[in-house]
Coordinates of C-alpha atoms in Angstrom, one line a residue:
M1 CA -0.4 -15.5 31.1
S2 CA -1.5 -15.6 34.8
F3 CA -2.8 -18.7 36.5
P4 CA -5.4 -18.9 39.2
A5 CA -4.7 -19.8 42.8
P6 CA -2.4 -22.9 42.9
L7 CA -4.1 -26.2 42.9
R8 CA -1.3 -28.7 43.5
V9 CA -0.9 -32.4 42.7
S10 CA 2.0 -33.7 44.7
N11 CA 3.8 -36.7 46.3
I12 CA 3.9 -38.8 43.1
S13 CA 5.8 -42.0 43.4
P14 CA 8.9 -41.9 41.1
A15 CA 8.3 -45.4 40.1
N16 CA 5.0 -44.4 38.5
V17 CA 6.6 -41.7 36.3
Q18 CA 9.4 -43.7 34.8
G19 CA 9.4 -43.3 31.0
V20 CA 7.7 -39.9 31.2
E21 CA 10.2 -37.2 30.1
L22 CA 9.1 -34.0 31.9
R23 CA 10.9 -30.8 32.8
A24 CA 10.2 -27.9 35.1
F25 CA 7.6 -25.4 33.8
Q26 CA 6.4 -27.7 31.1
R27 CA 2.7 -27.8 30.4
V28 CA 1.2 -31.2 30.1
T29 CA -2.3 -32.6 29.4
A30 CA -3.4 -35.5 31.5
Q31 CA -6.4 -37.8 31.2
I32 CA -8.4 -38.2 34.5
L33 CA -8.7 -41.9 34.9
S34 CA -10.2 -41.9 38.4
V35 CA -10.6 -39.8 41.5
T36 CA -11.1 -41.5 44.9
G37 CA -11.1 -39.2 48.0
T38 CA -7.9 -37.2 47.7
T39 CA -6.2 -39.6 45.3
A40 CA -6.3 -39.3 41.6
V41 CA -5.0 -41.6 38.8
L42 CA -3.8 -39.6 35.8
S43 CA -2.5 -40.7 32.4
I44 CA 0.3 -38.6 31.0
E45 CA 1.7 -39.7 27.6
G46 CA 0.2 -43.1 28.1
H47 CA 1.8 -43.6 31.6
S48 CA -0.4 -44.0 34.6
I49 CA 0.5 -41.7 37.6
V50 CA -1.0 -41.9 41.1
A51 CA -1.2 -38.4 42.5
Q52 CA -2.0 -37.3 46.0
L53 CA -4.2 -34.2 46.0
T54 CA -3.7 -31.6 48.7
S55 CA -7.4 -30.7 49.3
P56 CA -10.9 -32.0 48.6
D57 CA -11.5 -29.0 46.4
Q58 CA -8.9 -30.3 44.0
A59 CA -10.6 -33.6 43.9
A60 CA -13.9 -32.0 43.2
A61 CA -12.4 -29.9 40.4
L62 CA -10.9 -33.0 38.7
L63 CA -13.9 -35.3 39.3
T64 CA -16.0 -33.5 36.6
Q65 CA -13.4 -33.5 33.9
H66 CA -12.2 -36.1 31.4
S67 CA -8.8 -34.3 31.0
A68 CA -7.0 -31.4 32.5
Q69 CA -3.9 -29.3 32.0
F70 CA -1.0 -29.0 34.5
V71 CA 2.3 -27.1 34.7
V72 CA 5.3 -28.9 36.2
T73 CA 6.3 -26.4 39.0
Q74 CA 8.9 -28.5 40.8
M75 CA 11.1 -31.5 39.9
G76 CA 12.8 -33.5 42.7
E77 CA 14.6 -36.8 42.9
E78 CA 11.7 -38.4 44.6
T79 CA 8.7 -36.1 44.1
M80 CA 7.3 -33.9 41.4
T81 CA 4.7 -31.1 41.9
L82 CA 2.1 -30.3 39.3
K83 CA -0.1 -27.2 39.3
F84 CA -3.5 -27.7 38.0
I85 CA -4.6 -25.0 35.5
K86 CA -8.3 -24.5 36.3
N87 CA -10.4 -23.8 33.2
E88 CA -11.3 -20.1 33.4
P89 CA -14.5 -18.7 32.0
A90 CA -14.1 -17.2 28.5
P91 CA -13.7 -13.5 28.6
A92 CA -16.8 -11.5 27.7
P93 CA -16.8 -10.8 24.0
L94 CA -16.1 -7.3 22.8
T95 CA -19.2 -5.8 21.2
T96 CA -17.6 -2.6 20.0
N97 CA -18.2 -2.3 16.3
G98 CA -19.8 -5.7 16.0
L99 CA -16.9 -7.8 17.3
N100 CA -17.7 -11.3 18.5
Q101 CA -14.3 -11.9 20.1
P102 CA -11.3 -10.0 21.2
D103 CA -9.0 -9.2 18.3
L104 CA -5.3 -8.3 18.0
A105 CA -6.1 -4.5 17.7
A106 CA -7.9 -4.6 21.1
R107 CA -5.1 -6.5 22.7
L108 CA -2.5 -4.1 21.4
L109 CA -4.4 -1.1 22.5
T110 CA -4.7 -2.5 26.0
Q111 CA -1.0 -3.4 26.2
N112 CA -0.1 0.1 25.2
N113 CA -2.5 1.6 27.7
M114 CA -4.6 3.3 25.0
P115 CA -8.3 3.8 25.5
L116 CA -10.3 0.9 24.0
T117 CA -12.7 3.2 22.0
T118 CA -14.5 2.5 18.8
Q119 CA -12.4 5.0 16.9
H120 CA -9.2 3.7 18.3
L121 CA -10.2 0.1 17.3
I122 CA -11.0 1.2 13.7
I123 CA -7.7 3.0 13.3
A124 CA -5.7 0.1 14.9
R125 CA -7.3 -2.4 12.6
S126 CA -6.5 -0.3 9.6
M127 CA -2.9 0.0 10.8
L128 CA -2.6 -3.8 11.1
K129 CA -3.9 -4.3 7.6
Q130 CA -0.9 -2.2 6.4
H131 CA 1.5 -4.0 8.8
L132 CA 2.1 -0.7 10.6
P133 CA 3.2 -0.9 14.3
V134 CA 0.3 0.0 16.6
T135 CA 2.0 2.6 18.8
A136 CA 0.4 5.4 20.8
R137 CA 2.4 8.0 18.8
L138 CA 1.3 6.7 15.4
L139 CA -2.3 6.0 16.4
N140 CA -2.6 9.6 17.8
E141 CA -1.1 11.0 14.6
L142 CA -3.7 9.2 12.4
Y143 CA -6.5 10.0 14.9
D144 CA -5.7 13.8 14.8
T145 CA -5.5 13.8 11.0
L146 CA -8.8 12.0 10.7
S147 CA -10.5 14.3 13.2
E148 CA -9.3 17.3 11.1
Y149 CA -10.5 15.5 7.9
G150 CA -14.1 15.6 9.2
T151 CA -16.6 12.8 9.3
W152 CA -14.7 9.5 9.0
G153 CA -15.1 5.8 9.3
E154 CA -13.4 2.5 8.4
E155 CA -12.9 3.5 4.7
E156 CA -11.1 6.8 5.7
A157 CA -9.1 5.1 8.3
D158 CA -7.9 2.5 5.8
L159 CA -6.9 5.3 3.4
A160 CA -5.0 7.1 6.1
A161 CA -3.1 4.0 7.1
A162 CA -2.4 3.2 3.4
V163 CA -1.0 6.7 2.8
K164 CA 1.2 6.4 5.9
A165 CA 2.5 2.9 4.8
D166 CA 3.4 4.4 1.4
G167 CA 5.7 6.9 3.1
V168 CA 3.6 9.9 2.0
P169 CA 2.9 12.7 4.5
V170 CA -0.5 12.2 6.2
T171 CA -2.6 15.4 6.6
A172 CA -6.3 16.1 6.2
Q173 CA -5.4 17.8 2.8
S174 CA -3.4 14.8 1.6
L175 CA -6.2 12.4 2.5
K176 CA -8.7 14.4 0.5
L177 CA -6.2 14.5 -2.4
A178 CA -5.5 10.7 -2.2
A179 CA -9.3 10.0 -2.1
R180 CA -9.9 11.7 -5.5
Q181 CA -10.9 9.4 -8.4
A182 CA -8.5 10.9 -10.8
A183 CA -8.9 10.4 -14.5
A184 CA -6.1 8.7 -16.4
T185 CA -3.7 11.2 -17.9
G186 CA -4.6 10.2 -21.5
A187 CA -8.3 10.6 -20.9
G188 CA -7.8 13.8 -19.0
V189 CA -5.7 15.4 -21.7
S190 CA -8.2 14.3 -24.4
Q191 CA -11.2 15.7 -22.5
L192 CA -9.4 19.0 -21.7
M193 CA -8.2 19.5 -25.3
A194 CA -11.7 18.8 -26.6
T195 CA -13.1 21.4 -24.2
L196 CA -10.5 24.0 -25.1
S197 CA -10.9 23.3 -28.9
H198 CA -14.6 24.0 -28.5
L199 CA -14.0 27.2 -26.7
S200 CA -11.4 28.3 -29.3
K201 CA -14.2 28.4 -31.9
Q202 CA -16.5 30.7 -29.9
N203 CA -16.7 34.4 -30.0
L204 CA -14.6 35.2 -27.0
P205 CA -12.3 38.1 -26.1
A206 CA -9.0 38.1 -28.1
E207 CA -6.8 37.8 -25.0
L208 CA -8.8 34.8 -23.8
L209 CA -8.6 33.1 -27.2
K210 CA -4.9 33.7 -27.3
Q211 CA -4.4 32.0 -23.9
I212 CA -6.7 29.1 -24.9
N213 CA -4.7 28.5 -28.1
Q214 CA -1.3 28.7 -26.3
N215 CA -2.4 26.0 -23.9
L216 CA -3.7 23.8 -26.7
Q217 CA -0.2 24.0 -28.2
I218 CA 1.4 23.2 -24.9
L219 CA -0.8 20.1 -24.4
D220 CA -0.3 19.0 -27.9
A221 CA 3.5 19.1 -27.6
T222 CA 3.3 16.7 -24.7
I223 CA 1.6 13.9 -26.7
L224 CA 3.9 11.1 -27.9
K225 CA 3.1 10.9 -31.6
G226 CA 5.3 7.8 -32.3
E227 CA 6.4 9.3 -35.5
G228 CA 9.8 10.6 -36.7
N229 CA 13.1 9.8 -35.2
A230 CA 14.4 9.2 -31.6
A231 CA 15.3 12.8 -31.2
Q232 CA 11.7 13.9 -31.8
L233 CA 10.4 11.4 -29.4
A234 CA 12.9 12.6 -26.8
Q235 CA 11.7 16.1 -27.3
E236 CA 8.1 15.1 -26.8
L237 CA 9.1 13.2 -23.6
K238 CA 10.9 16.3 -22.3
A239 CA 7.9 18.5 -23.0
A240 CA 5.6 16.1 -21.1
V241 CA 7.9 15.9 -18.1
D242 CA 8.3 19.7 -18.1
L243 CA 4.5 20.1 -18.0
M244 CA 3.4 17.3 -15.7
G245 CA 6.5 16.6 -13.7
R246 CA 6.6 19.9 -11.8
S247 CA 3.8 21.0 -9.5
L248 CA 2.4 24.5 -9.2
E249 CA 3.5 24.6 -5.6
N250 CA 7.1 23.9 -6.6
I251 CA 7.0 26.7 -9.2
L252 CA 5.6 29.2 -6.8
L253 CA 8.0 28.2 -4.0
A254 CA 11.0 28.7 -6.3
Q255 CA 9.6 32.1 -7.4
S256 CA 9.1 33.2 -3.8
Q257 CA 12.7 32.3 -2.9
N258 CA 14.1 34.0 -6.0
P259 CA 11.8 36.7 -7.4
D260 CA 14.2 37.4 -10.3
L261 CA 13.7 33.8 -11.6
P262 CA 11.6 33.9 -14.8
L263 CA 8.4 31.9 -14.6
P264 CA 8.3 28.9 -17.0
E265 CA 5.9 29.5 -19.8
K266 CA 5.2 25.9 -20.7
S267 CA 4.1 24.6 -17.3
L268 CA 0.9 24.0 -15.3
L269 CA 1.2 27.7 -14.3
S270 CA -0.1 28.5 -17.8
L271 CA -3.2 26.4 -17.3
A272 CA -3.7 28.0 -13.9
K273 CA -3.6 31.4 -15.5
L274 CA -6.1 30.1 -18.1
Q275 CA -8.4 28.9 -15.4
Q276 CA -8.5 32.4 -13.8
M277 CA -9.2 34.1 -17.1
L278 CA -12.0 31.6 -17.9
K279 CA -13.7 32.4 -14.6
Q280 CA -13.1 36.1 -15.2
F281 CA -15.0 36.0 -18.5
G282 CA -17.8 33.9 -17.2
Q283 CA -16.7 30.6 -18.8
Q284 CA -17.4 28.5 -15.7
E285 CA -17.6 25.1 -17.4
G286 CA -14.2 25.6 -19.1
A287 CA -12.7 26.8 -15.8
Q288 CA -14.0 23.7 -14.0
A289 CA -12.5 21.4 -16.7
V290 CA -9.1 23.1 -16.2
N291 CA -9.5 22.8 -12.4
H292 CA -10.3 19.1 -12.6
F293 CA -7.2 18.5 -14.8
L294 CA -5.0 20.5 -12.4
A295 CA -6.3 18.6 -9.4
D296 CA -5.7 15.2 -11.1
S297 CA -2.2 16.3 -11.9
L298 CA -1.6 17.3 -8.3
Q299 CA -2.7 13.9 -7.1
N300 CA -0.3 12.1 -9.4
Q301 CA 2.5 14.4 -8.4
F302 CA 1.7 14.0 -4.7
L303 CA 1.6 10.2 -4.8
N304 CA 4.9 10.2 -6.7
I305 CA 6.6 11.8 -3.7
K306 CA 7.6 9.0 -1.3
P307 CA 10.5 10.3 0.8
N308 CA 10.4 7.3 3.1
P309 CA 9.2 4.2 1.2
A310 CA 7.9 1.4 3.3
P311 CA 10.2 -1.6 3.7
G312 CA 9.8 -4.1 0.9
R313 CA 8.0 -1.7 -1.3
G314 CA 11.0 -0.2 -3.0
A315 CA 11.7 3.3 -4.2
W316 CA 10.2 4.3 -7.5
S317 CA 9.7 7.4 -9.6
N318 CA 6.5 7.4 -11.7
A319 CA 5.6 9.3 -14.8
E320 CA 2.5 9.2 -17.1
F321 CA 2.4 10.2 -20.7
M322 CA -0.1 10.4 -23.5
I323 CA 0.2 8.4 -26.7
Q324 CA -1.7 9.3 -29.9
R325 CA -3.4 6.2 -31.2
A326 CA -2.8 5.1 -34.8
T327 CA -6.5 4.4 -35.2
Q328 CA -8.7 7.0 -33.6
K329 CA -12.3 6.7 -32.4
A330 CA -14.5 9.7 -31.6
G331 CA -13.4 11.0 -28.2
E332 CA -10.7 8.3 -27.9
N333 CA -7.7 9.9 -29.5
F334 CA -5.1 9.1 -26.9
S335 CA -3.9 6.2 -24.7
S336 CA -2.1 6.4 -21.4
M337 CA 1.4 5.2 -20.9
R338 CA 2.9 4.8 -17.5
L339 CA 6.6 4.6 -16.6
R340 CA 8.2 3.5 -13.4
I341 CA 11.9 3.8 -12.8
A342 CA 13.6 2.3 -9.8
R343 CA 15.7 4.7 -7.8
E344 CA 18.2 4.3 -4.9
S345 CA 16.4 4.6 -1.6
K346 CA 19.5 5.4 0.5
A347 CA 19.1 8.7 2.4
E348 CA 22.4 10.0 1.0
A349 CA 21.6 9.0 -2.6
D350 CA 17.9 9.2 -3.4
R351 CA 18.4 9.3 -7.1
I352 CA 18.1 7.2 -10.3
N353 CA 21.2 5.4 -11.4
P354 CA 21.0 4.8 -15.1
A355 CA 23.5 2.0 -15.0
Y356 CA 21.6 -0.1 -12.4
T357 CA 17.9 0.4 -12.5
R358 CA 14.6 -1.1 -13.7
L359 CA 12.1 0.5 -16.1
I360 CA 8.5 -0.8 -16.3
I361 CA 6.4 0.6 -19.1
Q362 CA 2.7 0.0 -19.3
V363 CA 0.5 1.1 -22.2
D364 CA -3.3 1.0 -22.3
L365 CA -4.8 -0.6 -25.4
E366 CA -8.0 0.4 -27.2
S367 CA -9.6 -2.9 -26.0
G368 CA -9.2 -1.7 -22.4
E369 CA -6.4 -4.2 -21.8
M370 CA -2.7 -3.4 -21.1
V371 CA 0.7 -4.4 -22.4
E372 CA 3.8 -4.2 -20.2
V373 CA 7.5 -4.1 -21.0
D374 CA 9.9 -4.6 -18.1
L375 CA 13.6 -3.7 -18.6
S376 CA 16.2 -4.6 -16.0
L377 CA 19.6 -2.8 -16.4
A378 CA 22.8 -4.0 -14.8
G379 CA 25.8 -2.1 -16.2
K380 CA 25.5 -2.6 -20.0
Q381 CA 23.5 -5.7 -19.7
I382 CA 19.8 -5.6 -20.1
K383 CA 17.0 -8.2 -19.5
T384 CA 13.6 -7.7 -21.1
S385 CA 10.3 -9.2 -20.1
V386 CA 7.0 -8.5 -21.9
I387 CA 3.5 -9.3 -20.7
A388 CA 0.9 -9.3 -23.5
P389 CA -2.9 -9.5 -22.9
D390 CA -3.5 -12.3 -25.4
T391 CA -1.8 -14.6 -27.9
A392 CA -2.2 -12.1 -30.8
W393 CA -0.3 -9.4 -28.9
R394 CA 2.2 -12.0 -27.8
D395 CA 2.9 -13.0 -31.4
C396 CA 3.2 -9.3 -32.3
A397 CA 5.7 -8.8 -29.5
E398 CA 7.8 -11.8 -30.6
R399 CA 7.9 -10.5 -34.2
E400 CA 9.2 -7.1 -32.9
A401 CA 11.7 -8.7 -30.6
P402 CA 14.6 -8.7 -33.0
S403 CA 14.2 -5.0 -33.9
L404 CA 14.1 -4.2 -30.1
M405 CA 17.2 -6.1 -29.5
A406 CA 19.0 -4.4 -32.4
A407 CA 17.9 -1.0 -31.1
L408 CA 19.2 -1.7 -27.6
E409 CA 22.6 -2.9 -29.1
M410 CA 22.8 0.4 -31.0
L411 CA 22.4 2.2 -27.7
G412 CA 25.4 0.2 -26.3
F413 CA 23.5 -2.4 -24.3
A414 CA 24.1 -6.1 -24.4
P415 CA 20.6 -7.8 -24.4
K416 CA 20.9 -11.0 -22.4
D417 CA 17.4 -12.4 -22.4
M418 CA 13.9 -11.6 -23.6
Q419 CA 10.8 -13.3 -22.4
V420 CA 7.2 -12.8 -23.7
D421 CA 4.3 -14.1 -21.7
V422 CA 0.5 -13.8 -21.9
G423 CA -1.1 -12.4 -18.7
K424 CA -2.5 -9.4 -16.9
P425 CA 0.1 -6.9 -15.7
Q426 CA -0.3 -5.6 -12.2
P427 CA -1.3 -1.9 -12.2
F428 CA 1.1 0.5 -10.6
D429 CA 0.1 0.9 -7.0
G430 CA -0.5 4.4 -5.7
V431 CA -2.2 4.3 -2.3
T432 CA -3.2 0.7 -1.9
K433 CA -5.9 0.0 0.7
K434 CA -5.8 -3.6 1.9
A435 CA -9.1 -5.5 1.7
G436 CA -10.4 -7.7 4.4
S437 CA -10.3 -7.4 8.2
A438 CA -7.5 -7.0 10.6
P439 CA -5.9 -10.3 11.8
L440 CA -7.5 -11.9 14.9
M441 CA -5.5 -12.8 18.0
T442 CA -4.9 -16.5 17.3
V443 CA -1.6 -17.1 19.1
N444 CA -1.5 -17.6 22.9
I445 CA 2.0 -17.3 24.3
E446 CA 2.8 -18.5 27.8
V447 CA 5.7 -16.9 29.7

């Protein structure tokens, strides 16, 4: 920091500073005991020091203060020179966007020679919330994206910074996609199947009814029934991944690159075709239901693509499935199950290593609560942790623990530990906007 014009205190008798351990450029606080003419008596660390001031102005500046700060500018064998740090008036508060004091965002903008505008301040604060570096390049990237997005404010800036921190491409389109309030996969499938089932009973053209029934079969095949053997469950999981794990854009890109490649029949492309046919035959509500489902699916796929995960956030692949409930209520036939699998985040090996990974499974319950199973794999060893919403579910999990351990052993694993706790699992984070305000500048560093 810069100091005002030097006000010096000099010619201090060495005898009067014995026992005071001072060094050059050290800042010290001294009590002003008395000021007479151009002589001042100071107290530093309990030791009285007689100082000879170099001007009456210095005496006048010290006379009205009980204490003052000095910097040791010179250390000699017989003399020591102190520079009086005159109290400067506090800087005028920034009033931009309701600020009452300068904050870290404003300081960083100034240091990087960026205009101190309201919009820049909003973006900089959003970047700080996500622990992003406030650089001109990154700030301009977010600013250009938000300008293309349309009308924006603090909420949209927070979303843009969160998307960037998650390692997801930031564009106006990606912000609109991330801002969607997507329905859970289980609820979305349930609603869509109910809509299509209702349409299938109406007097519609045969070709449209055929397409509706085909998509009902495709959706039904992706539901985990929880019945039968492991092979059937694996088949249901594969059907769900085939449908929900590949975006329309990926299918169309592959087709454009290789026109001879056959289009997959059981994919979102079938639903897109159904949407077009519903619009063609005037079934606007049905077409809109399919459109909502496709948009929600696209959001889940988009947020699952994180080519450059932020440091400390890890690299994960996410999937969501539908489970048919044992006890069904009207309109509530399915629950959502979410799966996260840790993957290697190295640039040369961004993949899932089955031998060394972590699987987290979360299942929504009818009560609106959630149960979580966390499996950590290291070679053939596996550690299991279960979080149950209440003691009843905890007791149920403990009763099922032996059968789970036996099943894992049959698969060739060596269970090492299983822990069951009662608590509330943390939901999988997609784009996480940090609450609160950007940190204020509270540290003052002297160089």
